[in-house]
Coordinates of N, CA and C in Angstrom, one line a residue:
M20 N 12.4 -18.6 5.6 CA 13.1 -17.7 4.1 C 13.6 -18.2 3.0
V21 N 13.4 -17.1 1.8 CA 13.7 -17.4 0.8 C 15.1 -17.7 0.6
D22 N 14.8 -18.3 -0.9 CA 16.5 -18.4 -0.8 C 17.1 -17.8 -2.3
A23 N 17.5 -16.7 -2.0 CA 17.6 -15.6 -3.2 C 18.4 -16.2 -4.0
T24 N 18.8 -17.1 -4.3 CA 19.7 -17.5 -6.2 C 18.8 -18.4 -6.4
T25 N 17.3 -18.8 -5.9 CA 16.2 -19.6 -6.7 C 14.7 -19.0 -6.6
T26 N 14.5 -18.2 -6.0 CA 13.5 -18.1 -5.7 C 12.8 -17.0 -7.0
G27 N 11.2 -17.7 -7.0 CA 10.6 -17.7 -8.5 C 9.7 -16.0 -7.8
W28 N 8.9 -15.0 -9.3 CA 8.2 -14.5 -8.6 C 7.5 -14.5 -7.6
G29 N 6.5 -15.6 -7.8 CA 5.3 -16.0 -6.7 C 6.4 -16.1 -5.4
E30 N 6.8 -16.2 -5.3 CA 8.2 -16.8 -4.2 C 8.2 -15.4 -3.6
W31 N 8.4 -14.6 -3.7 CA 9.0 -13.6 -4.0 C 7.5 -12.4 -3.3
Q32 N 6.8 -12.5 -4.1 CA 5.4 -11.7 -4.0 C 4.9 -12.5 -2.4
S33 N 5.2 -13.9 -2.0 CA 4.4 -14.1 -0.9 C 5.6 -13.5 0.0
S34 N 7.0 -13.7 0.0 CA 7.5 -13.4 1.1 C 7.4 -12.1 1.7
W35 N 7.4 -11.3 0.5 CA 6.6 -10.0 0.9 C 6.0 -9.5 1.8
D36 N 4.6 -10.5 1.5 CA 3.4 -10.9 2.5 C 3.7 -10.9 3.4
R37 N 4.6 -12.0 4.2 CA 4.9 -12.3 5.0 C 5.5 -11.3 5.8
Q38 N 6.5 -10.5 5.6 CA 7.4 -9.9 5.8 C 6.8 -8.5 6.7
Q39 N 5.5 -8.2 5.6 CA 4.5 -7.0 5.5 C 3.4 -7.4 7.0
E40 N 3.0 -8.7 6.7 CA 2.5 -9.4 8.0 C 3.1 -9.2 9.6
W41 N 4.1 -9.3 9.3 CA 5.2 -9.4 11.0 C 4.7 -8.2 11.1
Y42 N 5.0 -7.2 10.3 CA 4.7 -5.3 11.3 C 3.2 -5.4 11.1
M43 N 2.6 -5.9 10.1 CA 0.7 -6.0 10.5 C 0.3 -6.5 10.6
P44 N -0.2 -7.6 11.8 CA -1.2 -8.9 11.6 C -2.3 -9.0 11.6
D45 N -3.1 -8.1 11.1 CA -4.0 -7.7 10.8 C -4.1 -7.1 9.2
R46 N -3.4 -7.5 8.9 CA -3.1 -6.5 7.0 C -4.4 -7.4 6.1
E47 N -4.8 -8.3 6.1 CA -5.8 -9.3 5.5 C -7.0 -8.6 5.8
E48 N -6.9 -8.3 7.2 CA -8.6 -8.0 7.3 C -8.4 -6.5 6.9
R49 N -7.6 -5.3 6.7 CA -8.0 -4.3 6.1 C -8.1 -4.7 4.5
F50 N -7.5 -5.5 3.9 CA -7.5 -5.7 2.9 C -9.2 -6.0 2.6
E51 N -9.5 -6.8 3.3 CA -11.2 -7.7 2.9 C -12.2 -6.8 3.2
V52 N -12.0 -5.7 4.2 CA -12.8 -4.0 4.1 C -12.8 -3.1 3.0
M53 N -11.3 -3.3 2.4 CA -10.9 -2.5 0.9 C -12.1 -2.9 -0.1
L54 N -11.4 -4.1 0.0 CA -13.0 -5.1 -1.3 C -13.9 -5.1 -1.0
D55 N -14.4 -5.1 -0.1 CA -15.9 -4.6 0.5 C -16.4 -3.6 0.2
M56 N -16.0 -2.8 0.7 CA -15.9 -0.9 0.1 C -16.1 -1.0 -1.6
V57 N -15.0 -1.3 -2.2 CA -14.4 -1.2 -3.9 C -16.3 -1.8 -4.3
E58 N -16.6 -3.4 -3.9 CA -17.8 -4.0 -4.4 C -19.0 -3.0 -3.8
A59 N -19.2 -2.4 -2.7 CA -20.4 -1.8 -2.4 C -20.5 -0.8 -3.1
F60 N -19.4 -0.1 -3.2 CA -19.4 1.2 -4.2 C -20.0 1.0 -5.7
V61 N -18.8 0.4 -6.1 CA -18.7 0.6 -7.5 C -18.7 -0.9 -8.1
G62 N -19.0 -2.1 -7.7 CA -19.0 -3.5 -8.5 C -17.7 -3.9 -8.1
R63 N -18.1 -5.3 -9.0 CA -17.4 -6.5 -9.1 C -16.5 -6.5 -10.3
E64 N -16.7 -5.1 -11.2 CA -16.2 -5.3 -12.6 C -15.8 -3.6 -12.9
A65 N -14.8 -3.4 -11.3 CA -14.4 -2.2 -11.0 C -13.1 -1.6 -11.9
R66 N -12.7 -0.6 -12.9 CA -11.4 -0.3 -13.4 C -10.6 0.4 -11.9
V67 N -9.7 -0.2 -11.1 CA -9.1 0.3 -10.6 C -7.6 0.4 -9.8
L68 N -7.3 1.9 -9.4 CA -5.8 2.0 -9.6 C -5.3 1.9 -7.9
D69 N -4.3 1.3 -8.3 CA -3.7 0.6 -7.0 C -2.2 1.5 -6.8
L70 N -2.3 2.0 -5.9 CA -1.3 3.6 -6.1 C -0.6 3.1 -5.0
A71 N 1.0 3.7 -5.4 CA 2.0 3.0 -5.0 C 1.8 1.8 -4.3
C72 N 1.6 0.4 -5.4 CA 1.4 -0.8 -5.2 C 2.0 -1.8 -5.0
G73 N 3.6 -1.7 -4.5 CA 4.4 -2.6 -4.7 C 4.3 -3.5 -5.3
T74 N 4.4 -4.7 -4.8 CA 4.3 -5.6 -5.4 C 3.1 -6.4 -5.6
G75 N 1.8 -5.4 -5.8 CA 1.1 -5.6 -6.0 C -0.4 -6.7 -5.0
S76 N 0.1 -6.2 -3.8 CA -0.3 -7.3 -3.0 C -2.1 -7.0 -3.1
I77 N -2.5 -5.6 -3.2 CA -4.0 -5.4 -3.3 C -4.5 -5.8 -4.6
T78 N -3.6 -5.5 -6.0 CA -4.2 -6.3 -7.1 C -4.3 -7.6 -6.9
G79 N -3.5 -8.5 -6.5 CA -3.7 -9.8 -6.6 C -5.3 -10.2 -5.5
R80 N -5.3 -9.5 -4.6 CA -6.3 -10.0 -4.1 C -7.8 -9.4 -4.7
L81 N -7.6 -8.1 -5.4 CA -8.7 -7.4 -6.1 C -9.2 -8.8 -7.2
L82 N -8.0 -8.8 -8.2 CA -8.6 -9.8 -9.1 C -8.9 -11.3 -8.9
E83 N -8.6 -11.9 -7.7 CA -8.8 -13.1 -7.2 C -10.4 -13.3 -7.1
R84 N -11.0 -12.1 -5.9 CA -12.1 -12.0 -5.5 C -13.3 -11.5 -6.9
F85 N -12.4 -10.7 -7.9 CA -13.5 -10.0 -9.1 C -12.6 -10.1 -10.1
P86 N -13.1 -11.1 -10.8 CA -12.2 -11.9 -11.9 C -12.5 -10.4 -12.8
D87 N -13.3 -10.0 -12.9 CA -13.8 -9.0 -14.2 C -13.1 -7.5 -14.1
A88 N -12.9 -7.6 -12.7 CA -12.1 -6.5 -12.9 C -10.3 -5.8 -13.5
T89 N -10.4 -4.8 -13.5 CA -9.1 -4.2 -13.9 C -8.3 -3.7 -13.0
S90 N -7.2 -3.7 -13.3 CA -5.7 -3.0 -12.0 C -5.0 -2.2 -13.1
T91 N -4.7 -0.9 -12.2 CA -3.9 -0.3 -12.8 C -2.6 0.2 -11.6
G92 N -1.7 -0.5 -11.2 CA -0.7 -0.7 -10.4 C 0.2 0.3 -10.7
V93 N 0.3 1.5 -9.8 CA 1.6 2.6 -10.4 C 2.6 2.6 -9.0
D94 N 4.0 2.8 -9.4 CA 4.6 2.9 -8.0 C 6.0 3.4 -8.6
L95 N 6.8 3.7 -7.7 CA 8.0 4.0 -8.5 C 9.8 3.2 -8.0
D96 N 9.1 2.3 -7.2 CA 10.2 1.3 -6.5 C 10.7 0.7 -7.6
P97 N 11.7 0.0 -8.4 CA 11.8 -0.9 -9.6 C 11.9 -2.0 -8.9
A98 N 12.2 -2.6 -7.6 CA 12.4 -3.8 -7.0 C 11.3 -4.5 -7.1
L99 N 10.1 -3.8 -6.4 CA 9.1 -4.0 -6.3 C 7.7 -4.4 -7.0
L100 N 8.3 -3.5 -8.2 CA 7.7 -3.2 -9.5 C 8.0 -4.5 -10.1
A101 N 9.6 -5.0 -10.2 CA 9.8 -6.0 -10.8 C 9.0 -7.2 -10.3
I102 N 8.9 -7.4 -9.5 CA 8.0 -8.9 -8.8 C 7.0 -8.5 -8.8
A103 N 6.4 -7.2 -8.9 CA 4.7 -7.0 -9.4 C 4.7 -7.6 -11.2
R104 N 5.5 -7.2 -11.7 CA 5.3 -7.5 -13.2 C 5.9 -9.0 -13.1
G105 N 6.6 -9.7 -12.5 CA 6.8 -10.8 -12.7 C 5.7 -11.9 -12.7
T106 N 4.8 -11.4 -11.1 CA 4.0 -12.0 -10.8 C 2.6 -12.1 -11.8
F107 N 2.6 -11.2 -12.7 CA 1.3 -10.7 -13.4 C 1.6 -11.2 -14.7
E108 N 2.7 -11.4 -14.8 CA 3.2 -11.4 -16.6 C 1.9 -12.3 -17.4
G109 N 1.4 -11.8 -18.3 CA 0.5 -12.2 -18.8 C -0.9 -12.1 -19.0
D110 N -1.0 -11.6 -17.3 CA -2.5 -10.9 -17.3 C -3.1 -9.7 -17.9
G111 N -4.0 -9.7 -18.6 CA -4.1 -8.7 -19.5 C -5.3 -7.8 -18.4
R112 N -5.3 -7.8 -17.5 CA -6.4 -7.4 -16.9 C -5.5 -6.0 -15.9
V113 N -4.3 -6.2 -15.9 CA -2.9 -5.6 -15.0 C -2.5 -4.7 -16.2
E114 N -1.9 -3.5 -15.7 CA -0.8 -3.1 -16.0 C 0.0 -2.1 -15.1
F115 N 1.6 -2.3 -15.0 CA 2.2 -1.3 -14.1 C 2.4 -0.2 -14.8
V116 N 2.6 1.1 -14.1 CA 3.5 2.1 -14.4 C 4.4 2.7 -13.1
S117 N 5.7 2.9 -13.6 CA 6.5 3.6 -13.2 C 6.0 4.8 -12.7
A118 N 5.8 5.9 -11.8 CA 5.8 7.2 -12.1 C 6.3 7.4 -10.5
D119 N 6.4 8.7 -10.1 CA 6.6 9.4 -9.3 C 6.1 10.3 -9.0
L120 N 4.6 10.1 -7.4 CA 3.5 10.7 -7.1 C 3.8 12.1 -6.6
T121 N 5.1 12.1 -6.6 CA 5.4 13.6 -6.0 C 5.6 14.9 -7.2
D122 N 5.6 13.8 -8.4 CA 6.1 14.7 -9.8 C 4.6 15.1 -10.9
P123 N 4.4 16.6 -10.4 CA 2.6 17.2 -10.9 C 2.3 16.0 -12.4
A124 N 3.3 15.1 -13.2 CA 2.7 15.2 -14.3 C 2.2 13.2 -14.5
W125 N 2.6 12.6 -12.9 CA 2.5 11.4 -12.8 C 1.3 10.7 -13.5
R126 N 0.3 12.0 -13.5 CA -1.2 11.3 -13.8 C -1.1 10.9 -15.6
D127 N -0.2 11.5 -16.3 CA 0.0 11.6 -17.5 C 0.6 9.8 -18.2
K128 N 1.1 9.4 -17.2 CA 1.5 7.6 -17.4 C -0.1 7.1 -17.1
L129 N -0.7 7.5 -17.0 CA -1.9 6.2 -16.5 C -2.6 6.3 -17.4
P130 N -3.1 4.7 -18.0 CA -3.9 4.3 -19.1 C -5.5 4.8 -19.2
Y131 N -5.7 5.1 -17.9 CA -6.9 5.9 -18.0 C -7.5 7.1 -17.1
E132 N -8.1 8.1 -17.8 CA -8.4 9.3 -17.4 C -9.0 9.6 -16.2
T133 N -9.6 8.5 -15.9 CA -10.6 8.1 -14.4 C -10.6 6.7 -14.2
Y134 N -11.0 6.8 -12.7 CA -10.4 5.5 -12.1 C -12.1 5.7 -11.2
D135 N -12.8 4.3 -11.2 CA -14.1 3.7 -9.8 C -13.4 3.8 -8.9
A136 N -12.2 3.3 -8.7 CA -11.7 3.1 -7.1 C -10.2 3.9 -7.4
V137 N -9.9 4.0 -6.0 CA -8.3 4.5 -6.2 C -8.4 3.8 -4.8
V138 N -6.5 3.1 -4.5 CA -6.5 2.1 -3.2 C -5.2 2.3 -3.0
T139 N -5.2 2.5 -2.1 CA -3.8 1.9 -1.3 C -3.2 1.8 0.3
A140 N -2.4 1.2 0.2 CA -2.3 0.9 2.3 C -0.6 0.7 2.4
T141 N 0.0 1.8 3.6 CA 1.0 1.5 3.9 C 1.7 2.1 2.9
A142 N 2.1 3.2 2.4 CA 2.8 3.3 1.4 C 2.6 5.0 1.5
L143 N 1.9 6.0 1.6 CA 1.6 7.2 1.5 C 2.3 7.8 3.0
H144 N 2.3 6.9 4.1 CA 3.2 7.9 5.4 C 4.6 7.9 4.6
W145 N 5.0 7.7 3.5 CA 6.2 8.1 2.9 C 6.3 9.9 2.8
L146 N 5.2 9.9 2.5 CA 5.4 11.1 2.4 C 5.1 12.5 3.2
R147 N 5.4 13.7 3.2 CA 4.9 14.8 4.0 C 3.5 15.5 3.7
L148 N 3.2 16.1 4.5 CA 1.6 16.6 4.4 C 1.8 17.6 3.2
G149 N 2.4 18.1 3.0 CA 2.6 19.7 2.0 C 2.3 18.5 0.6
P150 N 3.2 17.4 0.1 CA 3.1 16.8 -0.8 C 2.1 15.5 -1.2
L151 N 1.5 14.8 0.3 CA 0.2 14.3 0.6 C -1.0 14.9 0.4
G152 N -1.4 16.0 0.7 CA -2.6 17.1 0.2 C -2.5 17.4 -1.5
T153 N -1.5 17.9 -1.7 CA -1.4 18.0 -3.2 C -1.9 16.6 -3.9
L154 N -1.3 15.6 -3.7 CA -1.9 14.2 -3.9 C -2.9 13.9 -3.6
Y155 N -4.1 14.0 -2.8 CA -5.1 14.0 -2.6 C -6.0 14.7 -3.7
G156 N -5.8 16.2 -3.9 CA -6.3 16.8 -4.7 C -6.0 16.2 -6.2
Q157 N -5.6 15.7 -6.9 CA -4.8 14.8 -8.0 C -5.8 14.0 -8.0
I158 N -5.7 12.8 -6.9 CA -6.5 11.9 -6.6 C -8.0 12.0 -7.0
G159 N -8.6 13.2 -6.2 CA -9.8 13.9 -6.6 C -10.3 14.3 -8.0
E160 N -9.1 14.4 -8.8 CA -9.5 14.4 -9.7 C -9.6 13.2 -11.0
L161 N -8.9 12.4 -10.1 CA -8.9 10.6 -11.0 C -10.2 9.9 -10.3
V162 N -11.0 10.3 -9.5 CA -12.0 9.3 -9.0 C -13.4 9.5 -9.9
R163 N -14.1 9.1 -10.5 CA -15.1 9.4 -11.2 C -16.3 9.6 -10.3
E164 N -17.6 10.5 -10.5 CA -18.3 10.8 -9.6 C -18.9 9.5 -9.0
G165 N -18.9 9.6 -7.9 CA -19.7 8.0 -7.4 C -18.5 6.9 -6.9
G166 N -17.5 7.4 -7.3 CA -16.2 6.2 -7.0 C -15.4 6.7 -5.8
V167 N -14.4 5.9 -5.8 CA -13.9 6.1 -3.9 C -12.6 5.9 -4.2
F168 N -12.5 6.5 -3.2 CA -10.5 6.4 -2.6 C -10.7 5.9 -1.3
M169 N -9.8 5.0 -1.3 CA -9.4 4.5 -0.2 C -7.6 4.5 0.7
N170 N -7.5 4.9 1.4 CA -6.3 4.8 1.9 C -5.8 4.1 3.4
A171 N -5.5 2.8 3.8 CA -4.8 2.4 4.7 C -4.0 2.4 5.6
D172 N -3.1 2.9 6.7 CA -1.6 3.3 6.8 C -2.2 3.6 8.2
R173 N -1.0 4.0 8.9 CA -0.6 4.4 10.5 C -1.1 5.9 10.3
M174 N -2.3 5.8 11.0 CA -2.8 7.5 11.7 C -2.9 7.5 13.1
K175 N -2.1 8.4 13.1 CA -1.6 9.2 14.7 C -2.3 10.3 15.0
D176 N -3.2 9.5 16.2 CA -3.9 10.6 17.2 C -3.1 11.1 17.8
A177 N -2.1 12.8 17.9 CA -1.5 13.2 18.6 C -2.2 13.9 20.4
T178 N -3.3 13.5 20.3 CA -3.7 13.7 21.5 C -4.2 12.8 22.4
T179 N -3.8 11.6 22.0 CA -3.7 10.6 23.2 C -1.9 9.8 22.8
P180 N -1.4 10.8 23.7 CA -0.1 10.0 23.9 C 0.1 8.7 24.6
R181 N -0.8 8.7 25.9 CA -0.5 7.6 26.8 C -1.3 6.1 26.2
I182 N -2.2 6.4 25.2 CA -2.5 5.4 24.3 C -1.3 4.9 23.5
N183 N -0.9 6.1 22.5 CA 0.1 5.9 22.1 C 1.2 4.8 22.3
A184 N 1.8 5.2 23.0 CA 2.6 4.8 23.7 C 3.1 3.3 24.4
A185 N 1.3 3.0 24.7 CA 1.3 2.0 25.6 C 0.8 0.5 24.4
E186 N 0.2 1.3 23.2 CA -0.2 0.4 21.8 C 1.0 0.2 21.4
R187 N 2.1 0.8 20.9 CA 3.1 0.8 20.5 C 4.4 -0.3 21.2
A188 N 4.2 0.1 22.5 CA 5.2 -1.1 23.2 C 4.7 -2.3 23.3
H189 N 3.3 -2.7 23.6 CA 2.8 -3.7 23.0 C 3.1 -4.1 21.7
R190 N 2.6 -4.0 20.5 CA 2.9 -4.4 19.6 C 4.0 -4.5 19.3
H191 N 5.5 -3.5 19.8 CA 6.9 -4.1 19.5 C 7.3 -5.0 20.4
A192 N 6.2 -5.5 21.5 CA 7.0 -6.9 21.9 C 6.2 -7.8 21.5
L193 N 5.0 -8.1 21.0 CA 4.4 -8.9 20.3 C 5.3 -9.3 19.1
M194 N 5.9 -8.6 18.1 CA 6.5 -8.4 17.0 C 7.5 -9.5 17.7
E195 N 8.5 -9.1 18.2 CA 9.4 -9.8 19.1 C 9.4 -11.2 19.4
R196 N 7.9 -11.4 20.0 CA 7.9 -12.5 20.4 C 8.0 -13.5 19.0
R197 N 6.8 -12.8 17.8 CA 6.9 -13.5 16.8 C 8.2 -14.0 16.2
R198 N 9.0 -13.1 16.1 CA 10.0 -13.2 15.8 C 11.4 -14.7 16.4
G199 N 11.2 -14.2 18.0 CA 11.8 -15.4 18.0 C 10.8 -16.7 17.9
E200 N 9.9 -17.1 17.8 CA 9.0 -18.2 17.5 C 9.2 -18.8 16.2
E201 N 8.9 -17.8 15.5 CA 8.7 -18.0 13.7 C 9.9 -17.9 13.1
G202 N 11.0 -17.1 13.8 CA 12.0 -16.8 12.7 C 11.9 -16.0 11.7
V203 N 10.8 -14.6 11.6 CA 10.3 -13.7 10.7 C 11.4 -12.9 10.1
T204 N 11.3 -12.5 8.9 CA 12.5 -11.7 7.9 C 11.6 -10.8 8.3
D205 N 12.5 -9.2 8.8 CA 12.3 -8.1 8.9 C 12.3 -7.5 7.6
W206 N 11.8 -6.1 7.7 CA 12.1 -5.4 6.3 C 13.6 -5.2 6.0
A207 N 14.6 -4.9 7.0 CA 16.2 -5.0 6.5 C 16.7 -6.1 5.7
G208 N 15.9 -7.4 6.5 CA 16.9 -8.5 6.1 C 16.0 -9.0 5.0
W209 N 14.7 -8.9 4.9 CA 14.0 -8.9 3.1 C 14.9 -8.5 2.1
W210 N 15.3 -7.0 1.9 CA 16.1 -6.1 1.6 C 17.5 -7.0 1.2
R211 N 18.0 -7.6 2.1 CA 19.2 -7.8 1.8 C 19.0 -9.2 1.2
L212 N 18.2 -10.1 1.3 CA 18.1 -11.2 0.3 C 17.8 -10.9 -1.3
A213 N 16.5 -9.7 -1.3 CA 16.3 -9.1 -2.8 C 17.7 -8.4 -3.4
A214 N 18.6 -8.0 -2.1 CA 20.1 -7.4 -3.1 C 20.7 -8.7 -4.0
A215 N 20.6 -10.1 -2.9 CA 21.7 -11.2 -3.0 C 20.9 -11.7 -3.9
D216 N 19.9 -11.6 -4.9 CA 19.2 -12.0 -6.4 C 19.3 -11.8 -7.2
P217 N 20.0 -12.5 -8.4 CA 20.4 -11.9 -10.0 C 19.6 -11.1 -10.6
K218 N 18.4 -11.6 -10.1 CA 17.1 -11.1 -11.0 C 17.0 -9.2 -10.0
L219 N 17.1 -9.4 -8.9 CA 17.2 -8.1 -8.3 C 17.9 -7.6 -7.8
A220 N 18.9 -7.6 -7.6 CA 20.5 -7.0 -7.5 C 20.2 -5.2 -8.0
A221 N 20.2 -5.7 -9.3 CA 20.3 -4.4 -9.9 C 19.1 -3.0 -9.6
P222 N 17.9 -3.7 -9.3 CA 16.4 -3.1 -9.2 C 16.8 -2.8 -7.8
T223 N 16.7 -3.5 -6.4 CA 17.4 -3.0 -5.5 C 18.5 -2.0 -5.0
A224 N 19.6 -1.8 -5.9 CA 20.6 -1.0 -5.5 C 19.6 0.2 -6.0
E225 N 19.0 0.4 -7.5 CA 18.4 1.3 -7.7 C 17.7 1.5 -6.9
R226 N 16.7 1.2 -6.1 CA 15.6 1.4 -5.4 C 16.0 2.2 -3.9
F227 N 17.5 1.5 -3.5 CA 18.0 2.6 -2.3 C 18.7 3.9 -3.3
A228 N 18.5 3.9 -4.2 CA 19.7 5.3 -4.3 C 18.4 6.0 -4.8
I229 N 17.3 5.7 -4.8 CA 16.0 6.7 -5.0 C 15.4 7.1 -3.6
F230 N 15.5 5.7 -3.2 CA 15.0 6.5 -1.8 C 15.3 6.3 0.0
G231 N 16.7 5.6 -0.3 CA 17.1 5.8 0.9 C 16.8 4.6 2.0
E232 N 17.2 4.2 3.0 CA 16.4 3.5 3.7 C 15.1 3.7 4.3
H233 N 14.7 5.0 4.5 CA 13.3 5.0 4.5 C 13.4 7.0 4.8
A234 N 12.1 7.3 3.6 CA 11.6 8.3 3.5 C 11.2 9.3 5.2
D235 N 11.1 10.4 4.8 CA 11.2 11.2 6.1 C 9.3 11.9 5.9
G236 N 8.6 10.6 6.1 CA 7.1 11.2 5.6 C 6.7 11.3 7.3
E237 N 4.9 11.5 7.2 CA 4.4 11.9 8.4 C 3.5 11.1 8.6
T238 N 2.4 10.7 9.7 CA 1.3 10.0 9.9 C 0.2 11.0 10.8
P239 N -0.4 11.7 9.7 CA -1.2 13.0 10.4 C -2.4 11.4 10.8
S240 N -3.9 12.4 11.7 CA -4.5 11.6 11.7 C -5.7 11.3 11.1
V241 N -6.7 10.3 11.4 CA -8.0 10.3 10.9 C -8.3 11.5 10.3
E242 N -8.8 12.4 10.9 CA -9.3 14.3 10.8 C -8.7 14.3 9.9
W243 N -7.5 14.5 10.0 CA -6.6 15.3 8.8 C -6.8 15.2 7.6
H244 N -6.8 13.2 7.4 CA -7.3 12.6 6.2 C -8.6 13.2 5.7
A245 N -9.8 12.7 6.6 CA -11.0 13.0 5.9 C -10.9 14.7 5.7
A246 N -10.6 15.4 6.5 CA -10.9 16.8 5.9 C -10.2 17.0 5.0
T247 N -8.9 16.9 4.4 CA -8.3 17.0 3.5 C -8.7 16.5 2.1
L248 N -9.1 15.4 2.1 CA -10.1 14.4 1.1 C -10.8 15.3 1.0
R249 N -12.2 16.0 1.8 CA -13.3 16.5 1.8 C -12.9 18.0 1.0
A250 N -11.9 18.7 1.0 CA -11.5 19.7 0.7 C -10.8 19.3 -1.2
A251 N -10.7 18.0 -1.3 CA -10.0 17.4 -2.7 C -11.0 16.9 -3.5
G252 N -12.0 17.6 -3.4 CA -13.5 17.6 -3.8 C -14.6 15.9 -3.6
F253 N -13.9 15.3 -2.3 CA -14.9 14.3 -1.9 C -15.9 14.7 -1.5
G254 N -17.3 14.4 -1.4 CA -18.5 14.5 -0.8 C -18.2 14.1 0.8
E255 N -18.1 13.2 1.0 CA -17.7 12.4 2.0 C -16.4 11.8 2.6
A256 N -16.1 11.5 3.9 CA -14.8 10.9 4.0 C -14.5 10.3 5.4
R257 N -14.8 9.5 5.7 CA -14.2 9.0 7.3 C -13.7 7.4 6.8
A258 N -13.4 7.1 8.3 CA -12.6 5.5 8.9 C -13.4 4.9 8.3
V259 N -13.4 3.8 7.7 CA -14.3 2.6 8.0 C -13.6 1.1 8.2
W260 N -12.8 1.4 9.2 CA -11.8 0.4 9.8 C -10.9 0.9 10.5
A261 N -10.2 0.7 11.5 CA -9.4 1.0 12.1 C -8.6 -0.2 13.3
S262 N -8.0 0.2 13.6 CA -6.6 -0.8 14.9 C -6.3 0.0 15.9
P263 N -5.5 -0.7 16.7 CA -4.9 0.6 17.9 C -4.1 1.3 17.1
S264 N -3.0 0.9 16.1 CA -2.1 1.7 15.3 C -2.7 2.5 14.0
D265 N -3.6 1.6 13.4 CA -3.9 2.2 12.2 C -5.3 2.1 11.8
A266 N -5.8 2.8 10.6 CA -7.0 3.0 10.0 C -7.2 2.8 8.5
M267 N -8.1 3.0 8.1 CA -8.8 3.3 6.5 C -9.7 4.5 6.4
V268 N -9.4 5.0 5.5 CA -10.2 6.1 5.3 C -10.8 6.3 3.7
L269 N -12.3 5.9 3.9 CA -13.0 5.8 2.7 C -13.6 7.3 2.4
A270 N -13.5 7.8 1.4 CA -13.9 9.1 0.7 C -14.7 8.8 -0.4
V271 N -15.8 8.9 -0.6 CA -16.7 9.4 -1.6 C -17.0 10.5 -2.4
K272 N -16.8 10.3 -3.9 CA -16.9 11.4 -4.7 C -18.1 11.9 -5.1

């Protein structure tokens, strides 16, 4: 567990990863496939937009694997952006932008008009279907021809209720077992620690003023994501990774 009074930016970054991994033990697996597809389609020197970037988890893995890549991270959360900016301070390959993805003009804040790849994970479920469909249309204009978009998130198939219920019960049982064995800090506990850190207290308070505890988003199916992306101008779209609860959709412009 982090000591909120003495923790540096790198430690906050690591603690965020550990907290997220409690919910998603296969988190690194999805990131690895995501970067495989970046390399396969646009190469190792890609210009990447890390959408709803949080603390910069994807950006960090991108630059570690592809040192000649560049990343623009965009998010609205002031606390997570503070950690991202502190973690990557002085790295000229990275730029972070504060923007609301539901604002029609959010793209005006970006340093580039187009990107080789736009990537996001475990974030867009905060949006309802209307705003998410609008965002996909905007992303379709940001990705260059031959470029890619990937979204790894909870994608629920409403046609399989028994499978969904069994998977959820099993996943939550495993999470509780890990909590008892490893003393995991969950989402709420992590934010309590952030609020106690003098560096993060003000941006954390601002963050909850913006978002509340959690947004009332939606988790549509893989088929919905793929069809909506094709309607947004992508030539092909399908899942390239899946777990029992989550999936990653890849769309090629």
